[in-house]
PDB file of C-alpha atoms in Angstrom:
ATOM      1  CA  MET X   1      51.755  25.211 100.372  1.00  0.00           C
ATOM      2  CA  TRP X   2      52.055  22.711  97.493  1.00  0.00           C
ATOM      3  CA  GLY X   3      52.850  19.855  99.821  1.00  0.00           C
ATOM      4  CA  SER X   4      49.673  20.266 101.834  1.00  0.00           C
ATOM      5  CA  GLN X   5      47.560  20.597  98.669  1.00  0.00           C
ATOM      6  CA  ILE X   6      49.083  17.420  97.231  1.00  0.00           C
ATOM      7  CA  LEU X   7      48.546  15.606 100.493  1.00  0.00           C
ATOM      8  CA  LEU X   8      44.900  16.668 100.601  1.00  0.00           C
ATOM      9  CA  ALA X   9      44.449  15.574  96.987  1.00  0.00           C
ATOM     10  CA  VAL X  10      45.948  12.144  97.710  1.00  0.00           C
ATOM     11  CA  ILE X  11      43.826  11.684 100.836  1.00  0.00           C
ATOM     12  CA  GLY X  12      40.660  12.802  98.977  1.00  0.00           C
ATOM     13  CA  LEU X  13      41.358  10.573  96.009  1.00  0.00           C
ATOM     14  CA  SER X  14      42.165   7.580  98.277  1.00  0.00           C
ATOM     15  CA  ALA X  15      38.996   8.079 100.300  1.00  0.00           C
ATOM     16  CA  GLY X  16      36.918   8.391  97.133  1.00  0.00           C
ATOM     17  CA  ILE X  17      38.354   5.196  95.703  1.00  0.00           C
ATOM     18  CA  VAL X  18      37.651   3.293  98.911  1.00  0.00           C
ATOM     19  CA  VAL X  19      34.051   4.543  99.100  1.00  0.00           C
ATOM     20  CA  ALA X  20      33.422   3.875  95.439  1.00  0.00           C
ATOM     21  CA  GLY X  21      34.947   0.408  95.691  1.00  0.00           C
ATOM     22  CA  GLY X  22      32.679  -0.311  98.678  1.00  0.00           C
ATOM     23  CA  LEU X  23      29.562   0.854  96.813  1.00  0.00           C
ATOM     24  CA  PHE X  24      30.372  -1.138  93.721  1.00  0.00           C
ATOM     25  CA  SER X  25      31.131  -4.218  95.820  1.00  0.00           C
ATOM     26  CA  PHE X  26      27.772  -3.763  97.558  1.00  0.00           C
ATOM     27  CA  ILE X  27      25.954  -3.545  94.223  1.00  0.00           C
ATOM     28  CA  ILE X  28      27.706  -6.640  92.940  1.00  0.00           C
ATOM     29  CA  GLU X  29      27.205  -8.484  96.219  1.00  0.00           C
ATOM     30  CA  LEU X  30      23.455  -7.750  96.188  1.00  0.00           C
ATOM     31  CA  GLY X  31      23.292  -9.855  93.124  1.00  0.00           C
ATOM     32  CA  VAL X  32      21.741  -7.269  90.837  1.00  0.00           C
ATOM     33  CA  VAL X  33      24.301  -7.877  88.108  1.00  0.00           C
ATOM     34  CA  ALA X  34      24.238 -11.657  88.530  1.00  0.00           C
ATOM     35  CA  ASP X  35      20.457 -11.615  88.483  1.00  0.00           C
ATOM     36  CA  PHE X  36      20.431  -9.703  85.168  1.00  0.00           C
ATOM     37  CA  ALA X  37      22.940 -12.163  83.714  1.00  0.00           C
ATOM     38  CA  ASP X  38      20.923 -15.124  84.913  1.00  0.00           C
ATOM     39  CA  ARG X  39      17.640 -13.829  83.564  1.00  0.00           C
ATOM     40  CA  THR X  40      19.117 -12.959  80.176  1.00  0.00           C
ATOM     41  CA  HIS X  41      21.119 -16.231  79.964  1.00  0.00           C
ATOM     42  CA  THR X  42      24.364 -14.343  79.469  1.00  0.00           C
ATOM     43  CA  ALA X  43      26.285 -15.532  82.540  1.00  0.00           C
ATOM     44  CA  ASP X  44      29.447 -15.877  80.446  1.00  0.00           C
ATOM     45  CA  LYS X  45      29.569 -12.029  80.209  1.00  0.00           C
ATOM     46  CA  ILE X  46      29.250 -11.289  83.917  1.00  0.00           C
ATOM     47  CA  LEU X  47      32.733  -9.775  84.186  1.00  0.00           C
ATOM     48  CA  LEU X  48      31.799  -7.359  81.352  1.00  0.00           C
ATOM     49  CA  TYR X  49      28.641  -6.424  83.244  1.00  0.00           C
ATOM     50  CA  GLU X  50      30.560  -5.799  86.479  1.00  0.00           C
ATOM     51  CA  ASP X  51      33.141  -3.702  84.634  1.00  0.00           C
ATOM     52  CA  SER X  52      30.331  -1.763  82.972  1.00  0.00           C
ATOM     53  CA  VAL X  53      28.850  -0.934  86.397  1.00  0.00           C
ATOM     54  CA  ALA X  54      32.180   0.363  87.654  1.00  0.00           C
ATOM     55  CA  PHE X  55      32.850   2.262  84.395  1.00  0.00           C
ATOM     56  CA  GLY X  56      29.381   3.810  84.544  1.00  0.00           C
ATOM     57  CA  GLY X  57      29.993   4.976  88.113  1.00  0.00           C
ATOM     58  CA  ILE X  58      33.345   6.444  87.166  1.00  0.00           C
ATOM     59  CA  LEU X  59      31.940   8.262  84.137  1.00  0.00           C
ATOM     60  CA  GLY X  60      28.980   9.532  86.171  1.00  0.00           C
ATOM     61  CA  ASN X  61      31.340  11.014  88.737  1.00  0.00           C
ATOM     62  CA  LEU X  62      33.482  12.640  86.054  1.00  0.00           C
ATOM     63  CA  PHE X  63      30.462  14.238  84.457  1.00  0.00           C
ATOM     64  CA  LEU X  64      29.234  15.457  87.826  1.00  0.00           C
ATOM     65  CA  ILE X  65      32.570  16.849  89.051  1.00  0.00           C
ATOM     66  CA  PHE X  66      33.730  18.463  85.855  1.00  0.00           C
ATOM     67  CA  GLN X  67      30.199  19.434  84.693  1.00  0.00           C
ATOM     68  CA  ILE X  68      30.711  18.095  81.187  1.00  0.00           C
ATOM     69  CA  GLU X  69      27.981  19.056  78.750  1.00  0.00           C
ATOM     70  CA  ILE X  70      26.395  16.244  76.830  1.00  0.00           C
ATOM     71  CA  PRO X  71      25.078  17.209  73.361  1.00  0.00           C
ATOM     72  CA  TYR X  72      21.389  16.487  72.752  1.00  0.00           C
ATOM     73  CA  MET X  73      20.849  15.804  76.439  1.00  0.00           C
ATOM     74  CA  LYS X  74      17.197  16.887  76.255  1.00  0.00           C
ATOM     75  CA  TRP X  75      16.584  13.866  73.998  1.00  0.00           C
ATOM     76  CA  LEU X  76      18.760  11.496  76.050  1.00  0.00           C
ATOM     77  CA  LEU X  77      17.364  12.489  79.437  1.00  0.00           C
ATOM     78  CA  PRO X  78      14.213  10.302  79.242  1.00  0.00           C
ATOM     79  CA  VAL X  79      16.310   7.344  78.196  1.00  0.00           C
ATOM     80  CA  PHE X  80      18.675   7.932  81.130  1.00  0.00           C
ATOM     81  CA  GLY X  81      15.743   8.333  83.494  1.00  0.00           C
ATOM     82  CA  LEU X  82      14.223   5.063  82.312  1.00  0.00           C
ATOM     83  CA  MET X  83      17.519   3.181  82.672  1.00  0.00           C
ATOM     84  CA  ALA X  84      18.220   4.729  86.120  1.00  0.00           C
ATOM     85  CA  GLY X  85      14.710   3.848  87.275  1.00  0.00           C
ATOM     86  CA  ILE X  86      15.130   0.253  86.121  1.00  0.00           C
ATOM     87  CA  PHE X  87      18.427  -0.001  87.938  1.00  0.00           C
ATOM     88  CA  VAL X  88      17.145   1.485  91.169  1.00  0.00           C
ATOM     89  CA  GLY X  89      14.074  -0.791  91.007  1.00  0.00           C
ATOM     90  CA  CYS X  90      16.227  -3.868  90.560  1.00  0.00           C
ATOM     91  CA  TRP X  91      18.519  -2.720  93.361  1.00  0.00           C
ATOM     92  CA  ALA X  92      15.495  -2.292  95.668  1.00  0.00           C
ATOM     93  CA  MET X  93      14.242  -5.750  94.730  1.00  0.00           C
ATOM     94  CA  ALA X  94      17.675  -7.242  95.439  1.00  0.00           C
ATOM     95  CA  LEU X  95      17.659  -5.602  98.865  1.00  0.00           C
ATOM     96  CA  ALA X  96      14.191  -6.981  99.546  1.00  0.00           C
ATOM     97  CA  GLU X  97      15.375 -10.492  98.684  1.00  0.00           C
ATOM     98  CA  ILE X  98      18.333 -10.125 101.003  1.00  0.00           C
ATOM     99  CA  LEU X  99      16.075  -8.953 103.785  1.00  0.00           C
ATOM    100  CA  ASN X 100      14.724 -12.463 104.075  1.00  0.00           C
ATOM    101  CA  VAL X 101      17.093 -12.659 107.026  1.00  0.00           C
ATOM    102  CA  PHE X 102      14.462 -10.897 109.150  1.00  0.00           C
ATOM    103  CA  PRO X 103      12.096 -13.894 109.458  1.00  0.00           C
ATOM    104  CA  VAL X 104      14.987 -16.150 110.428  1.00  0.00           C
ATOM    105  CA  PHE X 105      16.313 -13.632 112.946  1.00  0.00           C
ATOM    106  CA  ILE X 106      12.891 -13.093 114.465  1.00  0.00           C
ATOM    107  CA  ARG X 107      12.303 -16.878 114.881  1.00  0.00           C
ATOM    108  CA  ARG X 108      15.807 -17.439 116.346  1.00  0.00           C
ATOM    109  CA  VAL X 109      15.636 -14.599 118.870  1.00  0.00           C
ATOM    110  CA  LYS X 110      12.014 -15.461 119.639  1.00  0.00           C
ATOM    111  CA  ILE X 111      10.638 -11.952 119.407  1.00  0.00           C
ATOM    112  CA  VAL X 112       7.545 -12.948 117.460  1.00  0.00           C
ATOM    113  CA  ARG X 113       5.232 -11.034 119.818  1.00  0.00           C
ATOM    114  CA  TYR X 114       7.165  -7.829 119.236  1.00  0.00           C
ATOM    115  CA  ILE X 115       7.091  -7.863 115.418  1.00  0.00           C
ATOM    116  CA  PRO X 116       4.631  -4.884 115.191  1.00  0.00           C
ATOM    117  CA  LEU X 117       6.876  -2.814 117.483  1.00  0.00           C
ATOM    118  CA  PHE X 118       9.917  -3.858 115.460  1.00  0.00           C
ATOM    119  CA  ILE X 119       8.274  -2.784 112.167  1.00  0.00           C
ATOM    120  CA  ALA X 120       6.927   0.402 113.716  1.00  0.00           C
ATOM    121  CA  GLY X 121      10.389   1.247 115.042  1.00  0.00           C
ATOM    122  CA  MET X 122      11.918   0.813 111.602  1.00  0.00           C
ATOM    123  CA  ALA X 123       9.191   2.936 110.002  1.00  0.00           C
ATOM    124  CA  ILE X 124       9.466   5.713 112.583  1.00  0.00           C
ATOM    125  CA  GLY X 125      13.251   5.677 112.292  1.00  0.00           C
ATOM    126  CA  LYS X 126      13.049   5.891 108.483  1.00  0.00           C
ATOM    127  CA  GLY X 127      10.497   8.690 108.655  1.00  0.00           C
ATOM    128  CA  LEU X 128      12.497  10.718 111.206  1.00  0.00           C
ATOM    129  CA  GLY X 129      15.668  10.181 109.213  1.00  0.00           C
ATOM    130  CA  ALA X 130      13.977  11.421 106.011  1.00  0.00           C
ATOM    131  CA  CYS X 131      12.504  14.459 107.856  1.00  0.00           C
ATOM    132  CA  LEU X 132      15.887  15.272 109.300  1.00  0.00           C
ATOM    133  CA  PHE X 133      17.606  14.905 105.933  1.00  0.00           C
ATOM    134  CA  PHE X 134      15.165  17.075 104.060  1.00  0.00           C
ATOM    135  CA  SER X 135      14.947  19.719 106.814  1.00  0.00           C
ATOM    136  CA  MET X 136      18.754  20.054 106.880  1.00  0.00           C
ATOM    137  CA  ARG X 137      18.872  20.591 103.087  1.00  0.00           C
ATOM    138  CA  TRP X 138      16.998  23.890 103.283  1.00  0.00           C
TER     139      TRP X 138
END
């Protein structure tokens, strides 16, 4: 009984660490943190910024899992929302910058005539995925 519970805990913790490490690596690799450091002229503190991203993710998970109450959260919620919105917006812009690979790919593969179909396929796929996601939640 205890052995199987411990094994499940180790497997779950290991899988969580791997997924979180992948997500944080993706955020760092997108250049969001480096872009902030570059724009604020504080590149010498980039390791601190990267550690802060990881620490924020860890704290967020702990608050979510253990449902820790934060005092005066009604007053802090708008600040958190603003900061989260800024972060997500910067993450989206970093993704948009990385997506500059599409023009190069389209020219190399020579599918210039099919660009409207390519874009429509991505839009339809995104729409169907969102519909499926939200219909499965209810």
